Amino acid sequence: MIGLFFHLAAVLLAALALWSIRHEYNERAATRLAWAATPALAIVVAAILLIVSPGKRYELWVAAILIGLLIGALAGLLLKINRDYGQQLLRVPRTWDGTAAASLLLLLTLARIVTSHLMNRQSGKFGVLGAAAAFLAAYLTGRYLVARFHKAPRAIHLDMTLGKNPKRTLVT
């Protein structure tokens, strides 16, 4: 019963992570806190799935985290960012990778509920769902860290309004 509670919490947090990344899909200016919300929620979701995972494959999890951080950092380098220095806003053109990663994280949490509580199947004890969640969380985190601390300080200034798309070309 407690496992079901944790799995439902993971689904809710994964849905919040997907909702929190909407500023990238809509090309809207968002605060640094809004940018940090998605990877933070993804880390909590991955932690929940790893803790309740019946298969404890730590080496697989560590590999998934390291590879996710590396690929996420490379994706962060490819982002074109504009920044409003006065209002501390960031904006990117429409991106699909972050939205796809958050969507996959939500699908993983739903798959965990279906396989663990609705199908009553025996686990293979491989920890693959937990490792996949850890990979996605690490991807989103690496992408955020590079975008926020490497790309954003070098971004050109563009006057923006919170939650709005200035409809201007991004250059960087």
mmCIF file of N, CA and C in Angstrom, residues 46 49-50 53 61 64 112 127-135:
data_model
loop_
_atom_site.group_PDB
_atom_site.id
_atom_site.type_symbol
_atom_site.label_atom_id
_atom_site.label_comp_id
_atom_site.label_asym_id
_atom_site.label_seq_id
_atom_site.Cartn_x
_atom_site.Cartn_y
_atom_site.Cartn_z
ATOM 1 N N ALA A 46 12.874 10.586 -9.945
ATOM 2 C CA ALA A 46 13.853 9.509 -10.131
ATOM 3 C C ALA A 46 14.243 8.896 -8.789
ATOM 4 N N LEU A 49 11.482 6.571 -7.681
ATOM 5 C CA LEU A 49 11.466 5.319 -8.453
ATOM 6 C C LEU A 49 12.668 4.439 -8.120
ATOM 7 N N LEU A 50 13.801 5.040 -7.806
ATOM 8 C CA LEU A 50 14.967 4.246 -7.440
ATOM 9 C C LEU A 50 14.796 3.636 -6.051
ATOM 10 N N SER A 53 12.316 0.769 -6.199
ATOM 11 C CA SER A 53 12.631 -0.227 -7.222
ATOM 12 C C SER A 53 12.947 -1.571 -6.573
ATOM 13 N N TRP A 61 22.463 2.253 -12.400
ATOM 14 C CA TRP A 61 21.952 3.571 -12.044
ATOM 15 C C TRP A 61 23.043 4.630 -12.161
ATOM 16 N N ALA A 64 23.696 5.275 -15.794
ATOM 17 C CA ALA A 64 22.591 6.050 -16.370
ATOM 18 C C ALA A 64 22.699 7.516 -15.982
ATOM 19 N N ARG A 112 5.287 2.266 -14.254
ATOM 20 C CA ARG A 112 5.582 1.647 -12.950
ATOM 21 C C ARG A 112 4.292 1.331 -12.208
ATOM 22 N N GLY A 127 15.916 -3.238 -12.402
ATOM 23 C CA GLY A 127 15.980 -1.815 -12.072
ATOM 24 C C GLY A 127 16.031 -0.915 -13.291
ATOM 25 N N VAL A 128 15.487 -1.384 -14.415
ATOM 26 C CA VAL A 128 15.570 -0.631 -15.666
ATOM 27 C C VAL A 128 14.708 0.631 -15.630
ATOM 28 N N LEU A 129 13.502 0.554 -15.082
ATOM 29 C CA LEU A 129 12.659 1.748 -15.004
ATOM 30 C C LEU A 129 13.299 2.823 -14.130
ATOM 31 N N GLY A 130 13.868 2.411 -13.032
ATOM 32 C CA GLY A 130 14.569 3.364 -12.167
ATOM 33 C C GLY A 130 15.779 3.972 -12.862
ATOM 34 N N ALA A 131 16.515 3.159 -13.586
ATOM 35 C CA ALA A 131 17.685 3.657 -14.316
ATOM 36 C C ALA A 131 17.265 4.609 -15.426
ATOM 37 N N ALA A 132 16.179 4.301 -16.111
ATOM 38 C CA ALA A 132 15.693 5.194 -17.169
ATOM 39 C C ALA A 132 15.242 6.521 -16.578
ATOM 40 N N ALA A 133 14.581 6.482 -15.433
ATOM 41 C CA ALA A 133 14.169 7.719 -14.766
ATOM 42 C C ALA A 133 15.387 8.514 -14.315
ATOM 43 N N ALA A 134 16.400 7.830 -13.809
ATOM 44 C CA ALA A 134 17.629 8.507 -13.387
ATOM 45 C C ALA A 134 18.324 9.141 -14.590
ATOM 46 N N PHE A 135 18.326 8.451 -15.725
ATOM 47 C CA PHE A 135 18.921 9.003 -16.948
ATOM 48 C C PHE A 135 18.199 10.282 -17.362
#
